[in-house]
XYZ file of C-alpha atoms in Angstrom:
380
model
C 13.075 -11.274 1.515
C 15.542 -12.263 4.226
C 14.643 -14.887 6.804
C 14.065 -14.366 10.518
C 16.879 -14.711 13.023
C 17.044 -17.625 15.493
C 15.027 -15.767 18.136
C 12.179 -15.290 15.677
C 12.679 -11.585 15.042
C 13.594 -10.042 11.675
C 17.132 -8.668 11.351
C 16.546 -4.993 10.665
C 18.189 -3.297 7.734
C 20.450 -0.356 8.470
C 18.724 1.873 5.957
C 15.231 2.982 6.923
C 14.898 5.666 4.220
C 12.107 5.136 1.683
C 10.936 7.542 -1.009
C 7.337 8.017 -2.117
C 5.939 9.957 -5.058
C 2.223 10.583 -5.452
C -0.930 12.092 -4.051
C -1.392 14.488 -1.163
C -4.673 16.003 -0.069
C -6.684 17.568 2.687
C -9.645 15.344 3.582
C -12.965 16.756 4.798
C -14.695 13.780 6.428
C -18.380 13.930 7.305
C -20.144 10.985 8.948
C -23.856 10.542 8.247
C -26.483 8.118 9.541
C -27.205 7.012 5.973
C -26.019 8.126 2.543
C -28.273 10.908 1.197
C -30.707 10.331 -1.624
C -30.730 12.738 -4.597
C -31.917 16.217 -3.609
C -31.811 15.329 0.117
C -30.678 17.723 2.827
C -29.130 15.945 5.795
C -26.878 16.721 8.752
C -23.556 15.155 9.544
C -23.097 13.399 12.865
C -19.412 14.381 13.025
C -16.849 16.266 10.967
C -13.079 15.942 10.757
C -10.393 17.645 8.681
C -7.013 15.931 8.260
C -4.337 15.110 5.733
C -4.980 12.514 3.042
C -3.828 11.229 -0.329
C -2.516 7.714 -0.970
C 1.164 8.495 -0.709
C 0.738 10.861 2.232
C -1.241 8.223 4.119
C 1.060 5.299 3.316
C 4.222 7.208 4.257
C 2.625 8.496 7.481
C 1.937 4.879 8.370
C 5.502 3.862 7.482
C 6.921 6.703 9.581
C 4.899 5.721 12.638
C 6.127 2.151 12.271
C 9.758 3.281 12.225
C 10.846 4.133 8.692
C 12.216 7.486 7.509
C 10.064 8.417 4.514
C 10.747 11.157 1.988
C 7.915 12.470 -0.172
C 7.777 13.966 -3.680
C 4.520 15.736 -4.527
C 3.089 19.198 -5.161
C 0.854 21.485 -3.127
C 0.020 25.187 -3.053
C 1.133 27.779 -0.524
C -2.456 28.147 0.714
C -3.833 27.301 4.155
C -4.569 23.713 3.137
C -1.043 23.241 1.821
C 0.466 24.564 5.044
C -1.684 22.162 7.055
C -0.575 19.258 4.855
C 3.084 20.046 5.520
C 2.587 20.590 9.253
C 0.847 17.246 9.676
C 3.413 15.293 7.659
C 6.335 16.899 9.474
C 4.714 16.086 12.798
C 4.626 12.414 11.874
C 8.261 12.336 10.781
C 7.847 12.466 6.994
C 10.556 14.442 5.171
C 8.689 17.121 3.206
C 11.734 18.935 1.819
C 11.156 17.445 -1.659
C 7.539 18.611 -1.934
C 7.056 21.395 -4.506
C 5.132 24.401 -3.175
C 3.690 26.880 -5.682
C 0.970 29.468 -6.160
C -2.427 27.893 -6.754
C -4.790 25.539 -4.945
C -3.919 22.443 -2.926
C -5.846 19.217 -3.626
C -8.715 18.310 -1.339
C -11.295 15.535 -0.957
C -14.803 15.469 0.460
C -15.477 12.094 2.080
C -18.946 10.949 3.150
C -18.755 8.138 5.709
C -21.991 6.133 5.883
C -22.507 4.800 9.426
C -25.221 2.429 8.255
C -23.280 0.569 5.558
C -19.779 1.322 6.904
C -18.746 2.598 3.468
C -17.192 5.846 2.307
C -17.672 7.953 -0.822
C -14.834 10.217 -1.980
C -15.176 13.350 -4.116
C -11.702 14.572 -5.066
C -10.664 17.962 -6.434
C -7.112 17.920 -7.881
C -4.643 20.638 -7.036
C -3.742 23.367 -9.501
C -1.413 23.735 -11.251
C -0.699 19.995 -11.580
C 2.794 18.628 -11.044
C 4.961 18.148 -14.124
C 8.484 16.678 -14.401
C 10.060 20.138 -14.762
C 8.861 20.939 -11.225
C 11.444 18.450 -9.940
C 15.023 19.482 -10.683
C 17.678 16.844 -11.275
C 19.476 17.911 -8.115
C 16.326 17.460 -6.023
C 15.563 14.113 -7.620
C 19.087 12.831 -7.041
C 19.074 14.104 -3.474
C 15.723 12.412 -2.784
C 17.021 9.088 -4.097
C 20.431 9.296 -2.424
C 20.356 6.809 0.431
C 16.822 5.598 -0.344
C 16.375 1.850 -0.072
C 12.875 1.524 -1.538
C 10.607 3.647 -3.762
C 6.806 3.745 -3.529
C 4.595 5.081 -6.347
C 0.807 5.372 -6.028
C 0.191 5.692 -9.785
C -0.648 9.391 -9.705
C 1.543 12.254 -11.009
C 2.516 9.642 -13.585
C 4.918 11.772 -15.629
C 6.955 12.755 -12.578
C 6.639 9.260 -11.122
C 8.107 7.801 -14.321
C 11.148 10.094 -14.021
C 11.606 8.906 -10.425
C 11.120 5.260 -11.403
C 13.648 5.389 -14.253
C 16.322 6.930 -12.033
C 15.542 4.442 -9.238
C 15.914 1.601 -11.741
C 19.294 2.951 -12.833
C 20.346 2.875 -9.186
C 18.891 -0.628 -8.683
C 16.484 0.613 -5.994
C 13.405 -1.655 -5.757
C 10.031 -0.081 -6.567
C 6.587 -0.831 -5.113
C 3.627 0.334 -7.198
C 0.083 0.744 -5.901
C -2.246 -0.319 -8.725
C -5.615 0.863 -7.461
C -7.143 1.101 -10.924
C -6.095 1.607 -14.539
C -4.571 5.071 -14.958
C -2.723 6.991 -17.622
C 0.964 6.055 -17.539
C 0.498 3.181 -15.089
C 1.705 0.523 -17.529
C 5.097 2.211 -17.809
C 5.419 2.233 -14.015
C 4.407 -1.431 -13.756
C 7.128 -2.374 -16.243
C 9.704 -0.884 -13.865
C 8.145 -2.205 -10.647
C 9.576 -4.823 -8.307
C 6.430 -5.299 -6.209
C 2.746 -4.577 -6.852
C -0.065 -4.110 -4.361
C -3.402 -3.767 -6.128
C -7.127 -3.540 -5.532
C -9.428 -6.524 -5.956
C -10.728 -5.317 -9.322
C -7.388 -4.402 -10.875
C -5.926 -7.771 -12.000
C -8.943 -8.663 -14.114
C -9.367 -5.117 -15.454
C -5.700 -4.866 -16.458
C -5.299 -8.350 -17.962
C -8.907 -8.911 -19.193
C -8.602 -12.397 -17.688
C -11.916 -13.425 -16.078
C -10.703 -14.660 -12.661
C -8.384 -13.117 -10.066
C -6.042 -16.131 -9.672
C -5.589 -16.559 -13.426
C -5.087 -12.814 -13.797
C -2.277 -12.939 -11.217
C -0.414 -15.548 -13.266
C -0.933 -13.374 -16.342
C 0.489 -10.351 -14.526
C 3.678 -12.160 -13.497
C 4.139 -13.486 -17.020
C 3.646 -10.038 -18.566
C 5.823 -8.303 -15.963
C 8.971 -10.459 -15.607
C 10.663 -8.086 -13.127
C 7.889 -8.438 -10.544
C 8.752 -10.433 -7.421
C 5.221 -10.520 -6.037
C 1.695 -9.201 -6.524
C -0.665 -8.727 -3.573
C -4.395 -8.266 -4.131
C -6.218 -6.580 -1.249
C -9.826 -7.703 -0.735
C -11.106 -5.661 2.199
C -12.619 -7.758 4.960
C -11.898 -10.896 2.927
C -8.146 -10.441 3.381
C -5.618 -10.658 0.560
C -4.049 -12.994 -1.987
C -0.359 -12.959 -2.895
C 1.415 -14.640 -5.799
C 5.178 -14.686 -5.263
C 7.725 -15.562 -7.936
C 10.464 -18.034 -7.024
C 14.117 -17.238 -7.509
C 14.728 -20.770 -8.758
C 12.930 -22.175 -11.776
C 10.671 -25.149 -11.013
C 9.933 -26.219 -14.593
C 10.590 -29.859 -13.711
C 8.024 -29.807 -10.895
C 4.465 -30.984 -11.405
C 2.157 -28.135 -12.348
C -0.670 -27.091 -10.043
C -3.635 -25.160 -11.450
C -3.919 -21.873 -9.551
C -7.701 -21.928 -9.171
C -7.596 -25.339 -7.491
C -4.609 -24.280 -5.406
C -6.412 -21.173 -4.159
C -9.491 -23.204 -3.289
C -7.407 -25.679 -1.287
C -5.739 -22.851 0.652
C -9.080 -21.176 1.367
C -10.354 -24.429 2.854
C -7.511 -24.318 5.395
C -8.453 -20.850 6.646
C -9.822 -20.883 10.194
C -12.952 -18.766 9.933
C -13.145 -18.515 13.729
C -9.804 -16.714 14.051
C -10.185 -13.040 14.932
C -6.565 -12.042 14.312
C -5.079 -12.041 10.790
C -3.412 -15.257 9.663
C -1.670 -16.527 6.530
C -1.863 -19.845 4.659
C 0.867 -20.633 2.127
C 1.323 -23.245 -0.541
C 4.606 -25.089 -0.859
C 7.500 -22.971 -2.072
C 8.943 -23.187 -5.562
C 6.131 -25.094 -7.241
C 4.934 -24.696 -10.819
C 1.666 -22.742 -10.793
C -0.376 -22.672 -13.986
C -3.415 -20.899 -15.385
C -5.332 -22.609 -18.172
C -4.699 -21.032 -21.544
C -2.298 -18.455 -20.066
C 0.897 -20.189 -18.927
C 2.740 -21.014 -15.736
C 5.252 -19.532 -13.317
C 7.495 -20.908 -10.578
C 6.481 -19.604 -7.173
C 3.976 -19.964 -4.391
C 0.507 -18.703 -3.525
C -0.446 -17.210 -0.160
C -3.811 -16.302 1.351
C -3.977 -13.722 4.137
C -7.039 -13.151 6.292
C -8.284 -9.834 7.647
C -8.890 -9.016 11.291
C -12.529 -9.495 12.250
C -13.625 -6.086 13.560
C -16.890 -5.895 15.471
C -19.493 -3.476 14.032
C -19.236 -1.328 17.152
C -15.483 -0.843 16.603
C -15.543 -0.339 12.828
C -15.621 3.435 12.271
C -14.204 4.225 8.827
C -12.356 2.298 6.107
C -10.870 5.424 4.494
C -7.177 4.823 3.827
C -7.184 1.148 4.866
C -5.377 0.192 1.662
C -2.811 2.943 2.219
C -2.155 1.661 5.749
C -1.714 -1.843 4.336
C 0.905 -0.525 1.886
C 2.670 1.478 4.610
C 3.028 -1.738 6.587
C 4.281 -3.608 3.491
C 6.982 -0.949 3.030
C 8.042 -1.463 6.636
C 7.949 -5.257 6.337
C 10.126 -5.234 3.221
C 12.765 -3.103 4.934
C 12.575 -5.189 8.116
C 13.048 -8.425 6.163
C 9.772 -10.026 7.212
C 8.911 -13.219 5.336
C 5.644 -13.115 3.427
C 3.905 -15.373 5.969
C 4.389 -12.677 8.599
C 4.174 -9.650 6.329
C 0.585 -10.226 5.183
C -0.993 -10.643 8.649
C 1.085 -7.713 9.915
C -0.163 -5.449 7.134
C -3.745 -6.572 7.746
C -3.384 -5.827 11.466
C -2.086 -2.314 10.749
C -4.904 -1.655 8.267
C -7.504 -2.856 10.767
C -6.150 -0.485 13.408
C -6.736 2.413 11.048
C -10.379 1.414 10.567
C -11.136 2.071 14.237
C -10.995 5.858 13.880
C -12.410 8.463 11.537
C -10.065 9.386 8.698
C -7.109 7.729 7.040
C -4.501 8.666 9.649
C -6.084 9.086 13.096
C -6.062 5.365 13.863
C -2.681 4.493 12.335
C -0.621 2.665 14.981
C 2.891 3.492 16.198
C 5.568 0.806 16.409
C 5.047 0.586 20.174
C 1.349 -0.301 19.812
C 0.726 -3.511 21.823
C -1.490 -4.845 19.015
C 1.625 -5.137 16.848
C 3.701 -6.941 19.480
C 2.969 -10.446 18.073
C 4.498 -9.324 14.782
C 7.273 -7.012 15.944
C 8.286 -8.451 19.324
C 10.666 -6.987 21.863
C 13.319 -6.164 19.225
C 11.372 -3.006 18.340
C 12.439 -1.322 21.578
C 16.013 -2.612 21.382
C 16.935 -2.386 17.711
C 19.083 0.456 16.412
C 16.730 0.324 13.402
C 14.380 2.505 15.409
C 16.922 4.873 16.980
């Protein structure tokens, strides 16, 4: 990632076009005072219908921040599908590569528990499902032409693999969202440049018992990966970044001890997201697994008061949307992680995955974006 300019602002890249391939949905969100018990009949306190799906949410976020996203997915020509397209177009997402067919569009019922501040999702996939033949070579090539970054959410894995292989041929970096183990995900991870994953994924995928050791295992098993970020909800995130230069001659530091030392430096009184980093280009080891040259970073989450916390649906998608923006803007990791946490927190202050997503002019983002947002041709 490129460094900041002398005035402290990132030099924006000319190319704002990013391509995503993955899930779209219509979300039916119902808030309840408490999650129902079996055989209960309860009433919702509010109801909202809006677009959803990991890729749809992440690219909506990226568009509001200033990127020009293109989206590959499949929906039906039913009322739900038309609403999905209308909403995405309204936010500036290019929907011309979405396949529209006869059938049923995907949808999700989401129960938002006001008592525990949790959400439960019940997803119904669209029919017929997307297959590689739905995407012609000409459409694929057109979608990738001019794209500077590809995002894959792990769904539609057969089509996503076709996109990833062509992106690799063109040397376009790929970010993969590893929410959980899925069919075909391993093939996508082998082609990925960056990974953002859930808290449970590193251990589930590597069978290594601790998150920090699992991160070292992931970078050793996936030599193309530049960094892995683990999102941990209100506990923030952890990032292991590979160094360009090999530090084999440096003294090794055990990753568990390193993480503990960084956590001790976190200011628990800080409301806004912050980031603590180890030294760059050190040798980081995991007992019985191996070592890599890189650095470890710990990012904190924004502390949201219970009265402001409405719904965590799509918080991880918002985080990824902000990461996509940060990569294109050249933000260093120390700024990227708090920025992504700030964007995700904004989304948690409204019902649904998209209602609370901030625009690039949002004053809450000013400490991260600065005055260059209004002046840069990146946003014109």
